[in-house]
Short mmCIF file of C-alpha atoms in Angstrom, two decimals:
data_model
loop_
_atom_site.label_atom_id
_atom_site.label_comp_id
_atom_site.label_asym_id
_atom_site.label_seq_id
_atom_site.Cartn_x
_atom_site.Cartn_y
_atom_site.Cartn_z
CA UNK A 1 38.13 -28.07 -143.95
CA UNK A 2 38.91 -25.05 -146.31
CA UNK A 3 35.99 -23.84 -148.50
CA UNK A 4 36.32 -21.31 -150.83
CA UNK A 5 33.45 -20.06 -153.46
CA UNK A 6 33.93 -17.46 -155.98
CA UNK A 7 31.10 -16.13 -158.18
CA UNK A 8 32.52 -13.40 -160.62
CA UNK A 9 32.54 -12.04 -163.98
CA UNK A 10 36.32 -12.09 -164.76
CA UNK A 11 38.31 -15.10 -165.78
CA UNK A 12 40.11 -16.95 -163.45
CA UNK A 13 43.45 -18.84 -162.74
CA UNK A 14 43.27 -22.54 -162.29
CA UNK A 15 47.01 -22.32 -161.52
CA UNK A 16 46.65 -19.62 -158.97
CA UNK A 17 44.14 -21.65 -157.11
CA UNK A 18 46.04 -24.85 -157.24
CA UNK A 19 49.35 -23.44 -156.01
CA UNK A 20 47.58 -21.59 -153.16
CA UNK A 21 45.61 -24.99 -152.02
CA UNK A 22 49.16 -26.79 -152.14
CA UNK A 23 50.89 -24.08 -150.11
CA UNK A 24 48.05 -23.97 -147.53
CA UNK A 25 47.79 -27.65 -146.93
CA UNK A 26 51.26 -29.16 -147.87
CA UNK A 27 51.82 -32.64 -147.37
CA UNK A 28 48.52 -33.43 -145.66
CA UNK A 29 47.20 -33.29 -149.36
CA UNK A 30 47.81 -36.82 -151.29
CA UNK A 31 45.35 -36.00 -154.40
CA UNK A 32 43.97 -33.12 -156.12
CA UNK A 33 41.09 -33.48 -158.42
CA UNK A 34 39.84 -30.73 -160.63
CA UNK A 35 37.32 -30.19 -163.08
CA UNK A 36 37.28 -27.14 -165.56
CA UNK A 37 34.09 -26.54 -167.79
CA UNK A 38 34.79 -24.41 -170.80
CA UNK A 39 32.37 -22.98 -173.66
CA UNK A 40 32.24 -25.31 -176.51
CA UNK A 41 31.24 -24.01 -180.07
CA UNK A 42 28.56 -26.33 -180.43
CA UNK A 43 24.91 -25.19 -179.80
CA UNK A 44 23.13 -27.29 -177.18
CA UNK A 45 19.81 -25.18 -177.38
CA UNK A 46 17.28 -27.17 -179.46
CA UNK A 47 20.23 -28.97 -180.99
CA UNK A 48 19.84 -26.69 -183.90
CA UNK A 49 23.51 -26.74 -185.07
CA UNK A 50 23.98 -23.02 -184.87
CA UNK A 51 27.41 -22.14 -183.72
CA UNK A 52 27.54 -20.73 -180.48
CA UNK A 53 28.86 -17.16 -180.43
CA UNK A 54 28.69 -16.24 -176.67
CA UNK A 55 27.23 -18.01 -173.65
CA UNK A 56 25.76 -15.81 -170.86
CA UNK A 57 25.58 -16.97 -167.11
CA UNK A 58 22.63 -15.38 -164.99
CA UNK A 59 22.66 -15.77 -161.12
CA UNK A 60 20.71 -14.97 -158.09
CA UNK A 61 23.24 -13.02 -155.82
CA UNK A 62 23.34 -14.42 -152.23
CA UNK A 63 21.11 -17.33 -153.11
CA UNK A 64 23.54 -18.74 -155.32
CA UNK A 65 26.74 -18.46 -153.11
CA UNK A 66 24.29 -20.14 -150.54
CA UNK A 67 23.25 -23.17 -152.81
CA UNK A 68 26.90 -23.91 -153.74
CA UNK A 69 27.74 -23.42 -149.90
CA UNK A 70 25.15 -26.28 -148.92
CA UNK A 71 26.77 -28.46 -151.91
CA UNK A 72 30.05 -28.16 -150.38
CA UNK A 73 28.79 -28.82 -146.94
CA UNK A 74 27.18 -32.13 -148.14
CA UNK A 75 30.43 -33.23 -150.11
CA UNK A 76 32.16 -32.70 -146.70
CA UNK A 77 29.99 -34.60 -144.91
CA UNK A 78 30.23 -37.51 -147.29
CA UNK A 79 33.85 -37.61 -147.84
CA UNK A 80 36.96 -36.78 -145.94
CA UNK A 81 37.89 -33.65 -147.88
CA UNK A 82 40.88 -31.18 -146.95
CA UNK A 83 39.91 -28.38 -149.29
CA UNK A 84 37.39 -27.58 -151.78
CA UNK A 85 37.34 -24.45 -153.95
CA UNK A 86 34.76 -23.67 -156.51
CA UNK A 87 34.94 -20.53 -159.22
CA UNK A 88 31.64 -20.18 -161.21
CA UNK A 89 31.77 -17.39 -163.82
CA UNK A 90 28.42 -15.39 -164.55
CA UNK A 91 28.11 -12.80 -167.38
CA UNK A 92 29.06 -13.33 -170.95
CA UNK A 93 31.67 -15.62 -172.25
CA UNK A 94 33.11 -16.68 -175.81
CA UNK A 95 33.91 -20.31 -176.88
CA UNK A 96 36.94 -21.82 -175.35
CA UNK A 97 36.59 -19.54 -172.29
CA UNK A 98 36.47 -21.21 -168.80
CA UNK A 99 33.01 -21.25 -167.13
CA UNK A 100 33.56 -23.26 -163.85
CA UNK A 101 36.30 -24.77 -161.85
CA UNK A 102 35.82 -27.58 -159.05
CA UNK A 103 38.98 -28.28 -157.17
CA UNK A 104 39.06 -30.86 -154.33
CA UNK A 105 42.07 -31.82 -152.28
CA UNK A 106 42.04 -35.09 -149.94
CA UNK A 107 44.60 -37.31 -148.39
CA UNK A 108 43.39 -40.12 -151.01
CA UNK A 109 42.38 -40.13 -154.81
CA UNK A 110 39.00 -41.94 -154.04
CA UNK A 111 37.52 -39.04 -151.89
CA UNK A 112 38.99 -36.11 -154.20
CA UNK A 113 37.64 -37.77 -157.46
CA UNK A 114 34.37 -38.41 -155.82
CA UNK A 115 34.15 -35.07 -154.18
CA UNK A 116 34.96 -33.26 -157.50
CA UNK A 117 32.17 -35.45 -159.39
CA UNK A 118 29.45 -34.92 -156.68
CA UNK A 119 30.17 -31.25 -156.57
CA UNK A 120 30.10 -30.86 -160.28
CA UNK A 121 26.83 -32.89 -160.76
CA UNK A 122 25.18 -30.76 -158.22
CA UNK A 123 26.40 -27.40 -159.69
CA UNK A 124 24.56 -28.55 -162.51
CA UNK A 125 21.09 -29.28 -160.93
CA UNK A 126 20.93 -27.43 -157.79
CA UNK A 127 23.35 -24.30 -157.86
CA UNK A 128 21.29 -21.39 -158.81
CA UNK A 129 22.58 -20.60 -162.48
CA UNK A 130 20.95 -19.98 -165.75
CA UNK A 131 22.53 -20.37 -169.12
CA UNK A 132 21.68 -18.45 -172.18
CA UNK A 133 23.32 -19.10 -175.42
CA UNK A 134 23.45 -16.83 -178.34
CA UNK A 135 24.28 -18.21 -181.47
CA UNK A 136 23.93 -16.98 -185.34
CA UNK A 137 20.74 -18.42 -185.45
CA UNK A 138 19.18 -16.54 -182.19
CA UNK A 139 19.30 -16.85 -178.45
CA UNK A 140 17.76 -19.29 -176.11
CA UNK A 141 18.02 -20.59 -172.70
CA UNK A 142 19.67 -23.80 -172.02
CA UNK A 143 16.98 -26.31 -170.57
CA UNK A 144 18.02 -28.58 -167.86
CA UNK A 145 18.65 -32.25 -169.04
CA UNK A 146 17.12 -35.58 -167.56
CA UNK A 147 20.63 -36.78 -167.97
CA UNK A 148 21.90 -34.03 -165.53
CA UNK A 149 19.04 -35.08 -162.99
CA UNK A 150 19.70 -38.68 -163.43
CA UNK A 151 23.78 -38.09 -162.76
CA UNK A 152 22.73 -36.07 -159.70
CA UNK A 153 20.49 -38.92 -158.27
CA UNK A 154 23.23 -41.44 -158.40
CA UNK A 155 24.61 -39.66 -155.08
CA UNK A 156 21.33 -40.14 -153.37
CA UNK A 157 21.69 -42.71 -150.53
CA UNK B 1 -13.11 5.32 -137.67
CA UNK B 2 -12.06 4.34 -141.13
CA UNK B 3 -9.56 1.71 -141.09
CA UNK B 4 -7.14 0.20 -143.90
CA UNK B 5 -8.73 -2.43 -145.92
CA UNK B 6 -7.17 -5.55 -145.64
CA UNK B 7 -5.19 -5.11 -149.03
CA UNK B 8 -3.65 -1.84 -147.50
CA UNK B 9 -2.52 -3.41 -144.31
CA UNK B 10 -0.60 -5.86 -146.14
CA UNK B 11 3.19 -5.40 -146.30
CA UNK B 12 5.50 -4.52 -149.15
CA UNK B 13 7.59 -7.47 -150.36
CA UNK B 14 10.10 -7.69 -153.30
CA UNK B 15 9.31 -10.35 -156.04
CA UNK B 16 11.80 -11.15 -158.25
CA UNK B 17 11.91 -13.08 -161.49
CA UNK B 18 15.05 -14.86 -163.22
CA UNK B 19 16.25 -15.89 -166.72
CA UNK B 20 13.33 -17.40 -168.86
CA UNK B 21 10.91 -16.41 -166.37
CA UNK B 22 11.95 -12.63 -166.17
CA UNK B 23 11.55 -12.66 -170.31
CA UNK B 24 8.21 -14.47 -170.03
CA UNK B 25 6.89 -12.11 -167.49
CA UNK B 26 8.69 -9.00 -169.05
CA UNK B 27 9.94 -7.60 -165.57
CA UNK B 28 12.98 -8.51 -163.21
CA UNK B 29 11.34 -7.30 -159.98
CA UNK B 30 7.97 -5.96 -158.54
CA UNK B 31 7.28 -4.51 -155.30
CA UNK B 32 4.07 -5.92 -154.04
CA UNK B 33 1.88 -5.35 -151.00
CA UNK B 34 0.74 -9.06 -149.77
CA UNK B 35 0.61 -10.77 -146.51
CA UNK B 36 0.54 -14.16 -147.74
CA UNK B 37 0.74 -16.50 -150.97
CA UNK B 38 -2.84 -15.93 -152.05
CA UNK B 39 -2.72 -12.24 -152.03
CA UNK B 40 0.62 -12.19 -153.52
CA UNK B 41 -0.70 -14.39 -156.61
CA UNK B 42 -4.01 -12.03 -156.70
CA UNK B 43 -1.70 -9.11 -157.01
CA UNK B 44 0.64 -10.62 -159.54
CA UNK B 45 -2.29 -11.38 -161.82
CA UNK B 46 -3.40 -7.83 -161.97
CA UNK B 47 0.46 -6.77 -162.70
CA UNK B 48 1.33 -9.22 -165.29
CA UNK B 49 0.08 -10.34 -168.56
CA UNK B 50 -2.03 -13.34 -168.49
CA UNK B 51 0.47 -15.32 -170.54
CA UNK B 52 3.23 -14.26 -168.01
CA UNK B 53 1.26 -14.95 -165.11
CA UNK B 54 0.32 -18.53 -166.56
CA UNK B 55 4.03 -19.08 -166.54
CA UNK B 56 4.62 -18.55 -162.70
CA UNK B 57 2.42 -21.49 -162.14
CA UNK B 58 4.08 -23.89 -164.74
CA UNK B 59 5.08 -26.96 -162.65
CA UNK B 60 8.85 -26.79 -162.91
CA UNK B 61 9.01 -23.03 -161.46
CA UNK B 62 10.27 -23.24 -157.86
CA UNK B 63 9.88 -20.25 -155.09
CA UNK B 64 12.35 -18.87 -152.80
CA UNK B 65 11.78 -16.91 -149.92
CA UNK B 66 14.51 -14.88 -148.51
CA UNK B 67 16.74 -17.00 -150.70
CA UNK B 68 15.49 -20.37 -149.18
CA UNK B 69 13.77 -22.69 -151.70
CA UNK B 70 10.11 -23.69 -150.49
CA UNK B 71 10.14 -27.44 -149.95
CA UNK B 72 7.62 -29.40 -151.63
CA UNK B 73 4.93 -27.77 -153.85
CA UNK B 74 5.02 -24.09 -153.01
CA UNK B 75 1.56 -23.76 -154.81
CA UNK B 76 0.12 -25.79 -151.59
CA UNK B 77 2.42 -24.05 -148.97
CA UNK B 78 1.06 -21.59 -146.16
CA UNK B 79 3.20 -18.77 -146.84
CA UNK B 80 2.90 -15.92 -144.60
CA UNK B 81 5.13 -12.79 -145.50
CA UNK B 82 6.62 -9.86 -143.39
CA UNK B 83 7.95 -6.61 -144.42
CA UNK B 84 10.87 -6.61 -146.76
CA UNK B 85 10.59 -10.29 -147.67
CA UNK B 86 12.06 -11.36 -150.99
CA UNK B 87 10.14 -13.85 -152.74
CA UNK B 88 11.87 -15.29 -156.10
CA UNK B 89 10.41 -17.26 -158.95
CA UNK B 90 12.93 -19.51 -160.14
CA UNK B 91 13.02 -21.39 -163.45
CA UNK B 92 15.02 -24.65 -163.46
CA UNK B 93 18.56 -24.27 -163.02
CA UNK B 94 21.29 -24.99 -165.65
CA UNK B 95 24.68 -24.06 -164.24
CA UNK B 96 27.96 -25.87 -164.37
CA UNK C 1 43.04 -38.10 -180.21
CA UNK C 2 45.91 -36.35 -178.60
CA UNK C 3 48.05 -38.62 -176.26
CA UNK C 4 51.03 -37.61 -174.45
CA UNK C 5 53.10 -39.56 -171.94
CA UNK C 6 56.08 -38.08 -169.73
CA UNK C 7 58.24 -40.02 -167.53
CA UNK C 8 60.69 -37.95 -166.08
CA UNK C 9 62.68 -37.13 -162.84
CA UNK C 10 62.11 -33.51 -162.80
CA UNK C 11 59.02 -31.90 -161.56
CA UNK C 12 56.21 -30.84 -163.97
CA UNK C 13 53.89 -27.86 -164.44
CA UNK C 14 50.26 -28.68 -164.42
CA UNK C 15 49.45 -25.29 -165.86
CA UNK C 16 51.73 -25.70 -168.83
CA UNK C 17 50.08 -28.74 -169.84
CA UNK C 18 46.44 -27.49 -169.06
CA UNK C 19 47.23 -24.34 -171.14
CA UNK C 20 48.83 -26.17 -173.99
CA UNK C 21 45.76 -28.52 -174.25
CA UNK C 22 43.45 -25.66 -174.54
CA UNK C 23 45.53 -23.86 -176.86
CA UNK C 24 45.24 -27.23 -179.37
CA UNK C 25 42.09 -28.20 -179.04
CA UNK C 26 40.34 -25.10 -178.35
CA UNK C 27 36.53 -24.89 -178.39
CA UNK C 28 35.94 -28.55 -179.14
CA UNK C 29 36.89 -29.11 -175.70
CA UNK C 30 33.82 -28.56 -173.07
CA UNK C 31 35.32 -30.07 -169.91
CA UNK C 32 38.98 -30.92 -168.60
CA UNK C 33 39.26 -33.33 -165.57
CA UNK C 34 42.74 -33.47 -164.01
CA UNK C 35 44.21 -35.49 -161.05
CA UNK C 36 47.34 -35.00 -159.19
CA UNK C 37 48.93 -37.25 -156.89
CA UNK C 38 51.33 -35.84 -154.28
CA UNK C 39 53.90 -37.20 -151.75
CA UNK C 40 52.19 -37.02 -148.37
CA UNK C 41 54.26 -37.02 -145.04
CA UNK C 42 52.61 -40.21 -143.82
CA UNK C 43 53.84 -43.44 -144.07
CA UNK C 44 52.06 -45.82 -146.08
CA UNK C 45 54.49 -49.06 -145.45
CA UNK C 46 53.23 -51.50 -143.08
CA UNK C 47 51.34 -48.29 -141.25
CA UNK C 48 54.09 -47.80 -138.76
CA UNK C 49 53.32 -44.22 -138.44
CA UNK C 50 56.81 -43.28 -139.34
CA UNK C 51 57.09 -39.89 -141.05
CA UNK C 52 57.91 -40.26 -144.88
CA UNK C 53 60.97 -38.55 -145.73
CA UNK C 54 61.06 -39.14 -149.28
CA UNK C 55 59.48 -41.38 -151.69
CA UNK C 56 61.37 -43.22 -154.42
CA UNK C 57 59.66 -44.38 -157.99
CA UNK C 58 61.27 -47.11 -159.99
CA UNK C 59 60.30 -48.16 -163.37
CA UNK C 60 61.22 -50.16 -166.38
CA UNK C 61 62.17 -47.96 -169.04
CA UNK C 62 60.38 -48.89 -172.07
CA UNK C 63 57.96 -51.03 -170.75
CA UNK C 64 56.41 -48.44 -168.17
CA UNK C 65 55.58 -46.13 -171.37
CA UNK C 66 54.00 -49.03 -173.24
CA UNK C 67 52.09 -49.87 -170.23
CA UNK C 68 50.63 -46.42 -169.98
CA UNK C 69 50.16 -46.22 -173.77
CA UNK C 70 47.99 -49.16 -173.32
CA UNK C 71 45.89 -47.76 -170.57
CA UNK C 72 45.20 -44.45 -172.64
CA UNK C 73 44.19 -46.51 -175.66
CA UNK C 74 41.90 -48.38 -173.60
CA UNK C 75 40.28 -45.36 -172.27
CA UNK C 76 39.98 -43.99 -175.57
CA UNK C 77 38.08 -46.85 -176.94
CA UNK C 78 35.80 -46.54 -174.12
CA UNK C 79 35.29 -42.80 -173.79
CA UNK C 80 34.98 -39.96 -176.57
CA UNK C 81 38.10 -38.09 -175.31
CA UNK C 82 39.86 -35.15 -177.21
CA UNK C 83 43.05 -35.65 -175.44
CA UNK C 84 44.81 -37.18 -172.43
CA UNK C 85 48.18 -36.45 -170.90
CA UNK C 86 50.04 -38.40 -168.34
CA UNK C 87 53.09 -37.35 -166.61
CA UNK C 88 54.67 -39.83 -163.97
CA UNK C 89 57.79 -39.04 -162.17
CA UNK C 90 60.55 -41.32 -161.06
CA UNK C 91 63.34 -41.04 -158.70
CA UNK C 92 63.46 -39.66 -155.40
CA UNK C 93 60.84 -36.88 -154.11
CA UNK C 94 60.13 -35.16 -150.71
CA UNK C 95 56.49 -34.77 -149.07
CA UNK C 96 54.32 -32.48 -150.97
CA UNK C 97 55.96 -32.94 -154.18
CA UNK C 98 53.90 -33.88 -157.24
CA UNK C 99 54.21 -37.51 -158.35
CA UNK C 100 51.77 -37.97 -161.11
CA UNK C 101 49.32 -35.93 -163.37
CA UNK C 102 46.38 -37.35 -165.39
CA UNK C 103 44.49 -34.73 -167.45
CA UNK C 104 41.76 -35.70 -169.72
CA UNK C 105 39.86 -33.35 -172.03
CA UNK C 106 36.19 -34.25 -173.51
CA UNK C 107 33.37 -32.61 -175.06
CA UNK C 108 31.28 -33.65 -171.81
CA UNK C 109 32.26 -33.62 -168.19
CA UNK C 110 31.14 -37.50 -168.03
CA UNK C 111 33.67 -38.85 -170.15
CA UNK C 112 36.39 -36.39 -169.08
CA UNK C 113 35.70 -37.45 -165.29
CA UNK C 114 35.56 -41.22 -166.07
CA UNK C 115 38.48 -41.21 -168.29
CA UNK C 116 40.82 -39.47 -165.62
CA UNK C 117 39.53 -41.91 -163.09
CA UNK C 118 39.91 -44.81 -165.14
CA UNK C 119 43.45 -43.93 -166.27
CA UNK C 120 44.34 -43.40 -162.62
CA UNK C 121 43.04 -46.64 -161.18
CA UNK C 122 44.94 -48.47 -163.99
CA UNK C 123 48.16 -46.44 -163.13
CA UNK C 124 47.95 -47.90 -159.75
CA UNK C 125 47.61 -51.58 -160.94
CA UNK C 126 48.67 -51.97 -164.36
CA UNK C 127 51.42 -49.21 -164.93
CA UNK C 128 55.08 -50.51 -164.33
CA UNK C 129 56.17 -48.51 -161.33
CA UNK C 130 57.46 -49.29 -157.87
CA UNK C 131 57.14 -47.11 -154.99
CA UNK C 132 59.64 -47.31 -152.13
CA UNK C 133 59.29 -44.98 -148.97
CA UNK C 134 62.12 -44.04 -146.85
CA UNK C 135 60.85 -42.82 -143.43
CA UNK C 136 62.69 -42.35 -139.96
CA UNK C 137 62.05 -45.74 -139.12
CA UNK C 138 63.71 -47.30 -142.16
CA UNK C 139 62.84 -47.99 -145.92
CA UNK C 140 60.37 -50.36 -147.60
CA UNK C 141 58.47 -51.08 -150.82
CA UNK C 142 54.73 -49.91 -151.01
CA UNK C 143 52.74 -52.99 -151.42
CA UNK C 144 49.78 -53.11 -153.75
CA UNK C 145 46.66 -52.90 -151.97
CA UNK C 146 43.39 -55.23 -152.61
CA UNK C 147 41.64 -51.87 -152.60
CA UNK C 148 43.23 -50.73 -155.54
CA UNK C 149 42.74 -53.97 -157.41
CA UNK C 150 38.96 -53.83 -156.76
CA UNK C 151 38.59 -50.23 -157.66
CA UNK C 152 40.58 -51.07 -161.12
CA UNK C 153 38.05 -53.95 -161.38
CA UNK C 154 35.04 -51.94 -161.48
CA UNK C 155 35.79 -51.00 -164.83
CA UNK C 156 35.72 -54.56 -166.24
CA UNK C 157 32.93 -54.91 -168.60
CA UNK D 1 84.83 -82.39 -185.14
CA UNK D 2 84.02 -81.12 -181.84
CA UNK D 3 80.53 -79.65 -181.39
CA UNK D 4 78.97 -76.98 -178.75
CA UNK D 5 77.15 -78.69 -176.08
CA UNK D 6 73.36 -78.12 -175.94
CA UNK D 7 73.92 -75.52 -173.14
CA UNK D 8 76.77 -73.75 -175.16
CA UNK D 9 74.53 -73.63 -178.19
CA UNK D 10 71.86 -71.63 -175.96
CA UNK D 11 71.55 -68.07 -176.52
CA UNK D 12 72.35 -65.05 -174.38
CA UNK D 13 69.26 -63.06 -173.11
CA UNK D 14 69.20 -60.35 -170.86
CA UNK D 15 67.59 -61.18 -167.40
CA UNK D 16 66.18 -58.09 -165.11
CA UNK D 17 64.98 -57.80 -161.73
CA UNK D 18 63.18 -54.67 -160.51
CA UNK D 19 62.37 -53.09 -157.17
CA UNK D 20 61.99 -55.23 -153.89
CA UNK D 21 62.69 -58.31 -156.34
CA UNK D 22 65.98 -56.90 -157.39
CA UNK D 23 66.95 -56.16 -153.64
CA UNK D 24 65.97 -59.77 -152.97
CA UNK D 25 67.90 -61.42 -155.57
CA UNK D 26 70.84 -58.92 -154.73
CA UNK D 27 71.12 -58.33 -158.46
CA UNK D 28 69.70 -55.74 -161.25
CA UNK D 29 70.41 -57.75 -164.46
CA UNK D 30 72.28 -60.88 -165.41
CA UNK D 31 73.44 -62.43 -168.84
CA UNK D 32 72.07 -65.93 -168.99
CA UNK D 33 72.53 -68.34 -171.82
CA UNK D 34 69.38 -70.21 -172.48
CA UNK D 35 67.02 -71.04 -175.03
CA UNK D 36 63.65 -71.90 -173.15
CA UNK D 37 62.33 -71.08 -169.56
CA UNK D 38 63.40 -74.33 -168.16
CA UNK D 39 66.84 -73.67 -169.10
CA UNK D 40 66.80 -70.14 -167.81
CA UNK D 41 65.49 -71.01 -164.44
CA UNK D 42 68.08 -73.82 -164.09
CA UNK D 43 70.84 -71.39 -164.90
CA UNK D 44 69.24 -68.56 -162.46
CA UNK D 45 69.35 -71.46 -159.75
CA UNK D 46 73.18 -71.70 -160.09
CA UNK D 47 73.56 -67.76 -160.17
CA UNK D 48 71.27 -66.73 -157.40
CA UNK D 49 71.08 -67.83 -153.64
CA UNK D 50 68.43 -70.27 -152.86
CA UNK D 51 66.51 -67.54 -151.01
CA UNK D 52 66.89 -65.23 -153.97
CA UNK D 53 65.91 -67.82 -156.55
CA UNK D 54 62.45 -68.89 -154.49
CA UNK D 55 61.53 -65.19 -154.61
CA UNK D 56 61.41 -65.47 -158.22
CA UNK D 57 58.84 -68.06 -158.34
CA UNK D 58 56.30 -66.61 -155.47
CA UNK D 59 53.14 -66.33 -157.01
CA UNK D 60 52.60 -62.51 -157.39
CA UNK D 61 55.61 -62.39 -159.65
CA UNK D 62 55.04 -61.75 -163.16
CA UNK D 63 57.47 -62.30 -166.24
CA UNK D 64 57.78 -59.87 -169.10
CA UNK D 65 59.42 -61.03 -172.36
CA UNK D 66 60.67 -58.16 -174.59
CA UNK D 67 58.72 -55.86 -172.40
CA UNK D 68 55.44 -57.82 -172.91
CA UNK D 69 53.78 -59.52 -169.88
CA UNK D 70 53.66 -63.21 -170.36
CA UNK D 71 49.69 -63.83 -170.05
CA UNK D 72 48.47 -66.31 -167.68
CA UNK D 73 50.85 -68.57 -165.43
CA UNK D 74 54.32 -67.89 -166.85
CA UNK D 75 55.64 -70.83 -164.97
CA UNK D 76 53.38 -73.09 -167.34
CA UNK D 77 54.32 -70.90 -170.64
CA UNK D 78 56.51 -72.80 -173.24
CA UNK D 79 58.99 -69.92 -173.72
CA UNK D 80 61.56 -70.16 -176.12
CA UNK D 81 64.05 -67.33 -176.44
CA UNK D 82 66.19 -65.97 -179.22
CA UNK D 83 69.63 -63.94 -178.70
CA UNK D 84 69.13 -60.60 -177.13
CA UNK D 85 65.69 -61.38 -175.52
CA UNK D 86 64.96 -59.42 -172.54
CA UNK D 87 63.38 -61.33 -169.84
CA UNK D 88 62.12 -59.44 -166.87
CA UNK D 89 61.03 -60.42 -163.32
CA UNK D 90 58.54 -58.08 -161.76
CA UNK D 91 57.01 -57.91 -158.37
CA UNK D 92 53.33 -56.45 -158.03
CA UNK D 93 53.24 -52.73 -159.54
CA UNK D 94 52.53 -49.73 -157.20
CA UNK D 95 52.65 -46.68 -159.32
CA UNK D 96 50.11 -43.74 -159.47
#
């Protein structure tokens, strides 16, 4: 199984990652599910309605990679995946920029979809990142939501 | 005949604070001399403001030692440190 | 809500569709979930193990578009989607070629994932296409599977 | 004074067969003169081989009139045709 994890400040090309995955695994792949998270211009912090001007992601170098590695290991143990690729940006981003990519290849669509969704759910609740929103009304750390925790819980056996 | 005191014979560990917690304690990183969790907390209490220190103990703060999360309630864990250990206080994560 | 449906013989660029969707809807979008189905080299017909050399998709011009339109309408009625785009190829394809793309944009990841998965499930069971596999052991029409029907049924209220 | 017979006064409809069914009946499209389902089936019986015709009636075959699926069991439906109607026999779909 191919695993790739990138944590970086710069933007990424979904197309380059998709093309490389197809090239490497060719006709074993029957399904590729992808998810991209993007910066919205609505404020999540306290729902104060301020327009988001920038979003800053902080991480814990080393531990963050390890936390994502664990998530991918769990996903592979659970579904027959051919390749997984996660890119998560850190630093400061503007609305409509890409934040995160999860791409999962499998022989069949169920595993690809479930794997991608599982990895995203766990990125929200287990991967070591913190989000800070800067709006015209100030700045604030995004709180983890109960909805995210409940979503991640559905994968518990 | 003079011996190092217990505190002096402790080991130096790196203590890190992230995100909201870093802002609350007012520092990103401290070098602390402590061989176990109780000694670490005692030292941190002297280095941080009362308000900042209280934030460390709030229920949703997790602890990582050498980038491994301490399972269960770290406040109850029998943690012993070696020289160069990296101890991190982590507020709830919000990635993705 | 933006809907686009393309049925075509020629291959498609996931990147062009992704780029156009981001450009059109900008920072309203918080999440884009995509699924691409590709031609595998394993034979599905009768599991006879013959290597697939080509796959041919037949459709019913007019009715096929209508059937996909209905699927997208149902998806939109169910989740708050910003844009949906389906490309389904017809004609003859070789292993590792792209067959189908579903791309769904939403403010939030749950809707994007659920929408994309729903549309794919329904494409399997409701969209008017027929698959014929040509292998070194002959040719055959792919049978619809019970698993696909059960998967589609989970969306019934 | 001579009138068209009932059969002659029927309307011409386009009948289409797809995929495996097209191969089984041996033809993709037929022009049939029929005003209702019973008449259509009667005509098809004369145009197709017995084996081919039997395939039309197999339980998993669906019928679309003017590209709209007939709900429920089309064999029980009171279908009346107008000139130029398009009637299609569809084997189970396998897209995606």
